[in-house]
Amino acid sequence: MTGIYIHIPYCKQRCTYCDFYFKISQKDKGLMLKSMRKEIKDRKDDLKKKVSSIYFGGGTPSILSILEINNFLKDIHRFYLVNPDAEITIECNPDDLTARTLLSYKKMGINRLSIGVQSFDDTDLKFMNRSHNSKEAIESVELAKEIGFKNITIDLIYGLPNQTLKDWQSNLEIMFDLGVQHFSAYSLTIEEKTALYHLIKSKKTTVLADEKIIKQFNLLQAKAEERGFIHYEISNFAKEGYFSKHNTAYWKANHYIGIGPSAHSYNGSSRRWNTYSNKKYISNITTNTIYFNQEHLSTEDQYNEYIFTSLRAIWGVDSNVIKERHGYEFEAHFLKEAEKWKIKECIISNSTIYTLTSKGKIIADSIASDLFIVSS
């Protein structure tokens, strides 16, 4: 499996919690899209295998016209070998989705929608500075189903200030009743340089207590299981057969390339990331000068990457894989550290496979970092 990620660096407005790279102004959009199409062409030899997934992320990809999105897809099919059954996803805002837009997406081969709902509560949406309301969120999913999309995922956020367990349960019930095949649920994180960070710092809002967030996460797991969803990654839930191909490729360390400013790429032994500056990206692409940074991954880096991504997923960490890829020393380190977490009932093992328990999922990042090998 290999994937192509297209980063669209524009949004209509900035959400209070978001620290992703994008611009509100679209004055350079024409030059940006031209530069991104050039990067697609220039990197045609970077993926040796057939492309199994294409993902439009951002930013807000649904801010682009039908023609602009279709041009990207035409270029990818022209310069890369794309599997006939490739998963092609576009992230969308609910208020961008009309019947005409959805029909056009379907016609051009987009077969998976990722709708950025975040909440079905208008108070939460206003606090997050989202551009849609709860009615639009519900109607966008219903319309997508009516048009014929059979693979729809939505994003939800929990752990919001003043959000009660009842509020969160209401969000989940509305989502389940919409009949989506997949959803992602993220605990609100406080990132510096965001509006949310400054609201908290100035004491205009408060952070939800950890114990309340844990209760929301536990409710999430229980309700998802009741409704037949598989908790296949810490933040991701799917019906059987609907795991995200694109994200699974990330988590299984498959090769992928990222197109556009701030986009990341990975080829198994090195990682590269494009400049975050729209202006520099356009200038350097146009003049054929370097527009990215690159790092070679040491054996320790590759081990740590495997631990971090696999531990969060349903398939877990395989100690045999560690031994085969990195040697006995790495395997011995892992087994020793993992045993501590087994005693704490945060990790369970089945033969050579180690996975997180429900208790462990709450502190997944802490467990992973404890299993890392840090070079002295």
Tab-separated table of C-alpha atoms in Angstrom:
chain	number	residue	atom	x	y	z
A	1	MET	CA	0.000	0.000	0.000
A	2	THR	CA	1.233	3.483	-0.901
A	3	GLY	CA	-0.557	6.785	-0.569
A	4	ILE	CA	-0.595	10.358	-1.814
A	5	TYR	CA	-1.618	13.173	0.514
A	6	ILE	CA	-2.620	16.550	-0.969
A	7	HIS	CA	-2.481	19.416	1.539
A	8	ILE	CA	-4.790	22.305	0.655
A	9	PRO	CA	-3.468	25.227	2.750
A	10	TYR	CA	-6.609	27.383	2.877
A	11	CYS	CA	-9.581	27.784	5.219
A	12	LYS	CA	-12.511	30.186	5.395
A	13	GLN	CA	-11.804	30.914	9.054
A	14	ARG	CA	-9.629	29.719	11.908
A	15	CYS	CA	-11.084	27.355	14.493
A	16	THR	CA	-10.165	28.181	18.082
A	17	TYR	CA	-8.264	24.914	18.658
A	18	CYS	CA	-6.523	24.461	15.293
A	19	ASP	CA	-2.750	24.697	14.818
A	20	PHE	CA	-2.612	23.091	11.349
A	21	TYR	CA	-0.916	25.081	8.625
A	22	PHE	CA	-3.233	27.131	6.391
A	23	LYS	CA	-4.043	30.691	5.316
A	24	ILE	CA	-7.353	32.548	5.302
A	25	SER	CA	-6.372	34.696	2.318
A	26	GLN	CA	-6.502	32.926	-1.030
A	27	LYS	CA	-4.802	35.651	-3.043
A	28	ASP	CA	-1.967	33.299	-4.050
A	29	LYS	CA	-4.254	30.314	-4.706
A	30	GLY	CA	-3.699	30.220	-8.467
A	31	LEU	CA	0.081	30.117	-8.093
A	32	MET	CA	-0.195	27.653	-5.211
A	33	LEU	CA	-2.257	25.119	-7.142
A	34	LYS	CA	0.036	25.452	-10.151
A	35	SER	CA	3.053	24.793	-7.895
A	36	MET	CA	1.385	21.789	-6.271
A	37	ARG	CA	0.582	20.300	-9.663
A	38	LYS	CA	4.235	20.757	-10.594
A	39	GLU	CA	5.293	18.917	-7.425
A	40	ILE	CA	2.981	16.032	-8.348
A	41	LYS	CA	4.665	15.790	-11.748
A	42	ASP	CA	8.216	16.260	-10.429
A	43	ARG	CA	7.819	13.453	-7.871
A	44	LYS	CA	6.360	10.857	-10.206
A	45	ASP	CA	9.293	8.497	-9.571
A	46	ASP	CA	9.046	8.684	-5.761
A	47	LEU	CA	6.442	5.920	-5.480
A	48	LYS	CA	7.425	2.593	-7.011
A	49	LYS	CA	4.228	0.699	-6.182
A	50	LYS	CA	0.642	1.283	-7.199
A	51	VAL	CA	-1.136	4.032	-5.283
A	52	SER	CA	-3.786	2.547	-3.001
A	53	SER	CA	-5.071	5.788	-1.469
A	54	ILE	CA	-5.343	9.485	-2.277
A	55	TYR	CA	-6.272	11.889	0.498
A	56	PHE	CA	-7.191	15.575	0.195
A	57	GLY	CA	-6.577	17.206	3.587
A	58	GLY	CA	-5.892	20.656	4.929
A	59	GLY	CA	-6.917	23.251	5.569
A	60	THR	CA	-10.205	22.789	3.861
A	61	PRO	CA	-10.065	20.942	0.518
A	62	SER	CA	-13.785	21.495	-0.087
A	63	ILE	CA	-12.980	25.197	-0.443
A	64	LEU	CA	-11.606	24.395	-3.918
A	65	SER	CA	-13.724	24.320	-7.067
A	66	ILE	CA	-14.690	21.048	-8.721
A	67	LEU	CA	-12.315	21.806	-11.604
A	68	GLU	CA	-9.382	22.461	-9.247
A	69	ILE	CA	-9.857	19.160	-7.412
A	70	ASN	CA	-10.377	17.250	-10.647
A	71	ASN	CA	-7.138	18.677	-12.076
A	72	PHE	CA	-5.218	17.144	-9.162
A	73	LEU	CA	-6.827	13.757	-9.717
A	74	LYS	CA	-6.137	13.858	-13.454
A	75	ASP	CA	-2.468	14.646	-12.771
A	76	ILE	CA	-2.139	11.815	-10.257
A	77	HIS	CA	-3.672	9.308	-12.673
A	78	ARG	CA	-1.428	10.611	-15.443
A	79	PHE	CA	1.872	10.379	-13.570
A	80	TYR	CA	1.287	7.505	-11.105
A	81	LEU	CA	-0.063	3.972	-11.249
A	82	VAL	CA	-3.315	4.090	-9.290
A	83	ASN	CA	-5.171	0.966	-8.191
A	84	PRO	CA	-8.651	0.756	-9.752
A	85	ASP	CA	-10.076	0.292	-6.239
A	86	ALA	CA	-7.991	3.061	-4.650
A	87	GLU	CA	-9.577	4.836	-1.700
A	88	ILE	CA	-9.964	8.530	-2.598
A	89	THR	CA	-10.931	10.734	0.351
A	90	ILE	CA	-11.693	14.429	0.587
A	91	GLU	CA	-12.094	16.362	3.833
A	92	CYS	CA	-15.106	18.674	3.714
A	93	ASN	CA	-16.920	21.218	5.808
A	94	PRO	CA	-20.639	20.438	6.168
A	95	ASP	CA	-21.609	23.877	4.832
A	96	ASP	CA	-19.638	23.307	1.608
A	97	LEU	CA	-21.589	20.213	0.601
A	98	THR	CA	-24.352	20.735	-1.942
A	99	ALA	CA	-25.981	18.080	-4.120
A	100	ARG	CA	-24.098	19.449	-7.131
A	101	THR	CA	-20.755	19.307	-5.305
A	102	LEU	CA	-21.334	15.776	-4.055
A	103	LEU	CA	-22.426	14.517	-7.472
A	104	SER	CA	-19.291	16.065	-8.991
A	105	TYR	CA	-17.066	14.426	-6.353
A	106	LYS	CA	-18.654	11.074	-7.102
A	107	LYS	CA	-18.282	11.509	-10.855
A	108	MET	CA	-14.555	12.270	-10.587
A	109	GLY	CA	-13.909	9.125	-8.541
A	110	ILE	CA	-13.929	10.367	-4.949
A	111	ASN	CA	-15.380	7.450	-2.977
A	112	ARG	CA	-14.883	8.485	0.648
A	113	LEU	CA	-15.975	11.649	2.450
A	114	SER	CA	-14.444	12.927	5.673
A	115	ILE	CA	-16.896	15.470	7.057
A	116	GLY	CA	-15.557	17.829	9.726
A	117	VAL	CA	-18.579	17.884	12.013
A	118	GLN	CA	-16.659	18.171	15.350
A	119	SER	CA	-19.925	18.516	17.300
A	120	PHE	CA	-23.698	18.370	16.883
A	121	ASP	CA	-24.114	21.016	19.595
A	122	ASP	CA	-24.461	24.616	18.387
A	123	THR	CA	-22.925	26.027	21.574
A	124	ASP	CA	-19.806	23.909	21.038
A	125	LEU	CA	-19.641	24.812	17.347
A	126	LYS	CA	-19.834	28.511	18.144
A	127	PHE	CA	-17.113	28.150	20.791
A	128	MET	CA	-14.872	26.347	18.278
A	129	ASN	CA	-15.589	29.036	15.644
A	130	ARG	CA	-16.844	26.477	13.157
A	131	SER	CA	-18.524	27.779	9.989
A	132	HIS	CA	-21.519	25.404	10.187
A	133	ASN	CA	-24.302	24.646	12.640
A	134	SER	CA	-25.686	21.335	13.884
A	135	LYS	CA	-28.557	21.322	11.369
A	136	GLU	CA	-26.097	21.703	8.480
A	137	ALA	CA	-23.922	18.938	9.936
A	138	ILE	CA	-26.799	16.449	10.045
A	139	GLU	CA	-28.122	17.470	6.626
A	140	SER	CA	-24.674	17.144	5.005
A	141	VAL	CA	-24.375	13.500	6.074
A	142	GLU	CA	-27.944	12.709	5.020
A	143	LEU	CA	-27.400	14.372	1.631
A	144	ALA	CA	-24.143	12.492	1.040
A	145	LYS	CA	-25.944	9.199	1.724
A	146	GLU	CA	-28.803	10.212	-0.569
A	147	ILE	CA	-26.324	10.990	-3.385
A	148	GLY	CA	-24.917	7.489	-2.974
A	149	PHE	CA	-21.755	7.778	-0.877
A	150	LYS	CA	-21.319	4.513	0.988
A	151	ASN	CA	-18.091	5.343	2.839
A	152	ILE	CA	-18.532	8.361	5.085
A	153	THR	CA	-16.456	9.279	8.109
A	154	ILE	CA	-16.976	12.196	10.441
A	155	ASP	CA	-14.757	13.887	13.028
A	156	LEU	CA	-15.890	14.593	16.573
A	157	ILE	CA	-14.103	16.342	19.440
A	158	TYR	CA	-14.637	15.602	23.128
A	159	GLY	CA	-13.171	17.117	26.282
A	160	LEU	CA	-14.489	20.581	25.419
A	161	PRO	CA	-14.788	23.165	28.218
A	162	ASN	CA	-18.072	22.722	30.102
A	163	GLN	CA	-18.988	19.614	28.061
A	164	THR	CA	-20.901	17.167	30.252
A	165	LEU	CA	-21.010	13.392	29.882
A	166	LYS	CA	-24.656	13.778	28.815
A	167	ASP	CA	-23.641	16.291	26.132
A	168	TRP	CA	-21.038	13.879	24.763
A	169	GLN	CA	-23.476	10.960	24.796
A	170	SER	CA	-25.964	13.066	22.833
A	171	ASN	CA	-23.293	13.771	20.197
A	172	LEU	CA	-22.534	10.070	19.892
A	173	GLU	CA	-26.185	9.041	19.615
A	174	ILE	CA	-26.853	11.564	16.831
A	175	MET	CA	-23.810	10.310	14.946
A	176	PHE	CA	-24.740	6.634	15.336
A	177	ASP	CA	-28.283	7.342	14.141
A	178	LEU	CA	-26.888	8.915	10.949
A	179	GLY	CA	-25.465	5.527	9.972
A	180	VAL	CA	-21.897	6.487	9.084
A	181	GLN	CA	-19.385	3.699	8.480
A	182	HIS	CA	-16.429	5.318	10.250
A	183	PHE	CA	-15.677	8.105	12.689
A	184	SER	CA	-12.721	9.709	14.387
A	185	ALA	CA	-13.013	11.092	17.919
A	186	TYR	CA	-10.272	13.324	19.267
A	187	SER	CA	-9.726	14.632	22.756
A	188	LEU	CA	-9.352	18.408	22.649
A	189	THR	CA	-5.692	19.374	22.817
A	190	ILE	CA	-4.412	22.783	23.825
A	191	GLU	CA	-1.788	23.965	21.350
A	192	GLU	CA	0.244	27.125	21.765
A	193	LYS	CA	-0.483	29.992	19.360
A	194	THR	CA	-4.134	28.980	19.057
A	195	ALA	CA	-7.095	31.116	20.110
A	196	LEU	CA	-8.050	28.412	22.618
A	197	TYR	CA	-4.635	28.603	24.274
A	198	HIS	CA	-5.016	32.361	24.762
A	199	LEU	CA	-8.580	31.990	26.047
A	200	ILE	CA	-7.349	29.569	28.711
A	201	LYS	CA	-4.287	31.644	29.536
A	202	SER	CA	-6.433	34.751	30.014
A	203	LYS	CA	-8.871	32.678	32.128
A	204	LYS	CA	-11.786	33.319	29.761
A	205	THR	CA	-12.405	29.584	29.650
A	206	THR	CA	-11.205	26.527	31.539
A	207	VAL	CA	-9.822	23.102	30.712
A	208	LEU	CA	-12.066	20.138	31.396
A	209	ALA	CA	-10.766	18.016	34.286
A	210	ASP	CA	-8.833	14.873	33.312
A	211	GLU	CA	-11.218	12.565	35.161
A	212	LYS	CA	-14.138	13.941	33.126
A	213	ILE	CA	-12.234	13.442	29.862
A	214	ILE	CA	-11.460	9.846	30.867
A	215	LYS	CA	-15.159	9.216	31.542
A	216	GLN	CA	-15.987	10.593	28.097
A	217	PHE	CA	-13.368	8.338	26.495
A	218	ASN	CA	-14.681	5.288	28.351
A	219	LEU	CA	-18.234	6.133	27.265
A	220	LEU	CA	-16.983	6.505	23.688
A	221	GLN	CA	-15.441	3.029	23.710
A	222	ALA	CA	-18.513	1.411	25.275
A	223	LYS	CA	-21.072	3.048	22.987
A	224	ALA	CA	-19.001	2.391	19.850
A	225	GLU	CA	-18.763	-1.301	20.726
A	226	GLU	CA	-22.519	-1.453	21.384
A	227	ARG	CA	-23.132	-0.068	17.885
A	228	GLY	CA	-20.827	-2.550	16.176
A	229	PHE	CA	-17.810	-0.323	15.605
A	230	ILE	CA	-14.279	-1.689	15.820
A	231	HIS	CA	-11.901	0.497	17.820
A	232	TYR	CA	-9.011	-0.066	15.442
A	233	GLU	CA	-6.833	2.901	16.449
A	234	ILE	CA	-6.882	5.146	19.514
A	235	SER	CA	-8.947	7.857	17.796
A	236	ASN	CA	-10.574	5.821	15.012
A	237	PHE	CA	-13.614	3.562	14.874
A	238	ALA	CA	-15.028	1.684	11.893
A	239	LYS	CA	-17.536	-0.913	10.849
A	240	GLU	CA	-16.017	-4.139	9.497
A	241	GLY	CA	-14.419	-3.472	6.107
A	242	TYR	CA	-14.256	0.300	6.533
A	243	PHE	CA	-10.850	0.906	8.113
A	244	SER	CA	-9.219	3.948	6.495
A	245	LYS	CA	-6.779	2.600	3.889
A	246	HIS	CA	-4.864	5.862	3.857
A	247	ASN	CA	-4.332	6.189	7.582
A	248	THR	CA	-3.688	2.471	7.953
A	249	ALA	CA	-0.837	2.884	5.477
A	250	TYR	CA	0.648	5.563	7.773
A	251	TRP	CA	0.286	3.396	10.849
A	252	LYS	CA	1.814	0.362	9.116
A	253	ALA	CA	4.815	2.397	7.910
A	254	ASN	CA	3.967	2.084	4.220
A	255	HIS	CA	5.448	4.609	1.830
A	256	TYR	CA	3.585	7.823	1.052
A	257	ILE	CA	4.239	11.246	-0.411
A	258	GLY	CA	2.782	14.553	0.706
A	259	ILE	CA	2.110	17.346	-1.776
A	260	GLY	CA	1.868	21.019	-0.800
A	261	PRO	CA	3.203	23.271	1.968
A	262	SER	CA	3.850	21.498	5.307
A	263	ALA	CA	3.085	18.065	3.796
A	264	HIS	CA	5.182	15.105	4.987
A	265	SER	CA	6.553	12.136	3.031
A	266	TYR	CA	8.037	8.801	4.111
A	267	ASN	CA	9.943	6.137	2.159
A	268	GLY	CA	10.859	3.640	4.875
A	269	SER	CA	14.306	4.981	5.691
A	270	SER	CA	13.835	8.754	5.604
A	271	ARG	CA	11.208	11.382	6.222
A	272	ARG	CA	10.838	14.725	4.525
A	273	TRP	CA	8.585	17.699	5.069
A	274	ASN	CA	7.833	20.629	2.823
A	275	THR	CA	8.311	24.229	3.906
A	276	TYR	CA	5.427	25.679	5.896
A	277	SER	CA	5.539	29.005	4.047
A	278	ASN	CA	3.155	29.401	1.107
A	279	LYS	CA	5.368	32.117	-0.343
A	280	LYS	CA	8.577	30.074	-0.066
A	281	TYR	CA	6.893	26.925	-1.358
A	282	ILE	CA	5.633	28.680	-4.495
A	283	SER	CA	8.936	30.470	-5.071
A	284	ASN	CA	11.131	27.395	-4.634
A	285	ILE	CA	8.921	25.092	-6.685
A	286	THR	CA	8.828	27.667	-9.482
A	287	THR	CA	12.608	28.143	-9.508
A	288	ASN	CA	13.397	24.438	-9.011
A	289	THR	CA	15.154	25.023	-5.696
A	290	ILE	CA	14.838	22.862	-2.575
A	291	TYR	CA	11.515	23.390	-0.795
A	292	PHE	CA	11.755	20.661	1.852
A	293	ASN	CA	13.836	19.367	4.747
A	294	GLN	CA	14.800	15.716	5.054
A	295	GLU	CA	16.128	13.432	7.762
A	296	HIS	CA	17.487	9.913	7.590
A	297	LEU	CA	15.873	7.703	10.218
A	298	SER	CA	18.283	5.885	12.490
A	299	THR	CA	17.554	2.334	13.636
A	300	GLU	CA	16.322	3.817	16.920
A	301	ASP	CA	14.051	6.259	15.070
A	302	GLN	CA	12.530	3.461	13.005
A	303	TYR	CA	11.982	1.326	16.115
A	304	ASN	CA	10.352	4.232	17.976
A	305	GLU	CA	8.142	4.994	14.980
A	306	TYR	CA	6.993	1.367	14.844
A	307	ILE	CA	6.207	1.360	18.574
A	308	PHE	CA	4.275	4.632	18.447
A	309	THR	CA	2.073	3.785	15.462
A	310	SER	CA	1.522	0.066	16.074
A	311	LEU	CA	0.801	0.281	19.793
A	312	ARG	CA	-2.074	2.683	19.094
A	313	ALA	CA	-3.656	0.248	16.634
A	314	ILE	CA	-5.659	-2.948	16.965
A	315	TRP	CA	-2.886	-5.057	15.399
A	316	GLY	CA	-0.434	-4.017	18.125
A	317	VAL	CA	3.326	-4.453	18.384
A	318	ASP	CA	4.853	-7.756	17.275
A	319	SER	CA	8.060	-8.565	19.154
A	320	ASN	CA	9.104	-10.839	16.268
A	321	VAL	CA	8.956	-7.864	13.909
A	322	ILE	CA	11.197	-5.922	16.288
A	323	LYS	CA	13.679	-8.804	16.368
A	324	GLU	CA	13.672	-9.224	12.576
A	325	ARG	CA	14.000	-5.520	11.793
A	326	HIS	CA	16.171	-4.285	14.625
A	327	GLY	CA	17.783	-7.234	16.397
A	328	TYR	CA	17.730	-8.980	19.761
A	329	GLU	CA	18.846	-5.922	21.742
A	330	PHE	CA	15.783	-3.933	20.684
A	331	GLU	CA	13.487	-6.894	21.309
A	332	ALA	CA	14.942	-7.409	24.799
A	333	HIS	CA	14.416	-3.726	25.622
A	334	PHE	CA	10.813	-3.859	24.450
A	335	LEU	CA	9.969	-7.067	26.336
A	336	LYS	CA	11.478	-5.733	29.550
A	337	GLU	CA	9.627	-2.398	29.420
A	338	ALA	CA	6.354	-3.920	28.185
A	339	GLU	CA	6.290	-6.314	31.145
A	340	LYS	CA	5.934	-3.359	33.540
A	341	TRP	CA	2.832	-2.216	31.694
A	342	LYS	CA	1.410	-5.741	31.629
A	343	ILE	CA	1.647	-5.828	35.419
A	344	LYS	CA	-0.261	-2.508	35.512
A	345	GLU	CA	-2.909	-4.077	33.225
A	346	CYS	CA	-2.302	-1.484	30.508
A	347	ILE	CA	-0.879	-3.965	27.976
A	348	ILE	CA	-1.904	-7.525	27.172
A	349	SER	CA	-0.020	-10.029	25.048
A	350	ASN	CA	-1.051	-12.943	22.876
A	351	SER	CA	2.046	-14.882	21.877
A	352	THR	CA	4.296	-12.191	20.331
A	353	ILE	CA	1.560	-9.561	19.836
A	354	TYR	CA	1.239	-6.749	22.389
A	355	THR	CA	-1.826	-4.505	22.463
A	356	LEU	CA	-3.253	-1.858	24.764
A	357	THR	CA	-6.113	-2.548	27.159
A	358	SER	CA	-8.921	-0.010	27.566
A	359	LYS	CA	-7.016	1.288	30.573
A	360	GLY	CA	-3.833	1.554	28.522
A	361	LYS	CA	-5.492	3.430	25.672
A	362	ILE	CA	-6.112	6.369	27.984
A	363	ILE	CA	-2.355	6.841	28.470
A	364	ALA	CA	-1.160	5.437	25.136
A	365	ASP	CA	1.367	8.201	24.434
A	366	SER	CA	2.971	7.849	27.864
A	367	ILE	CA	3.296	4.086	27.454
A	368	ALA	CA	4.778	4.428	23.971
A	369	SER	CA	7.356	6.969	25.112
A	370	ASP	CA	8.361	4.636	27.940
A	371	LEU	CA	8.983	1.875	25.386
A	372	PHE	CA	11.116	4.124	23.178
A	373	ILE	CA	14.875	3.843	22.887
A	374	VAL	CA	16.516	7.225	23.294
A	375	SER	CA	20.019	7.602	21.905
A	376	SER	CA	22.470	8.969	24.429
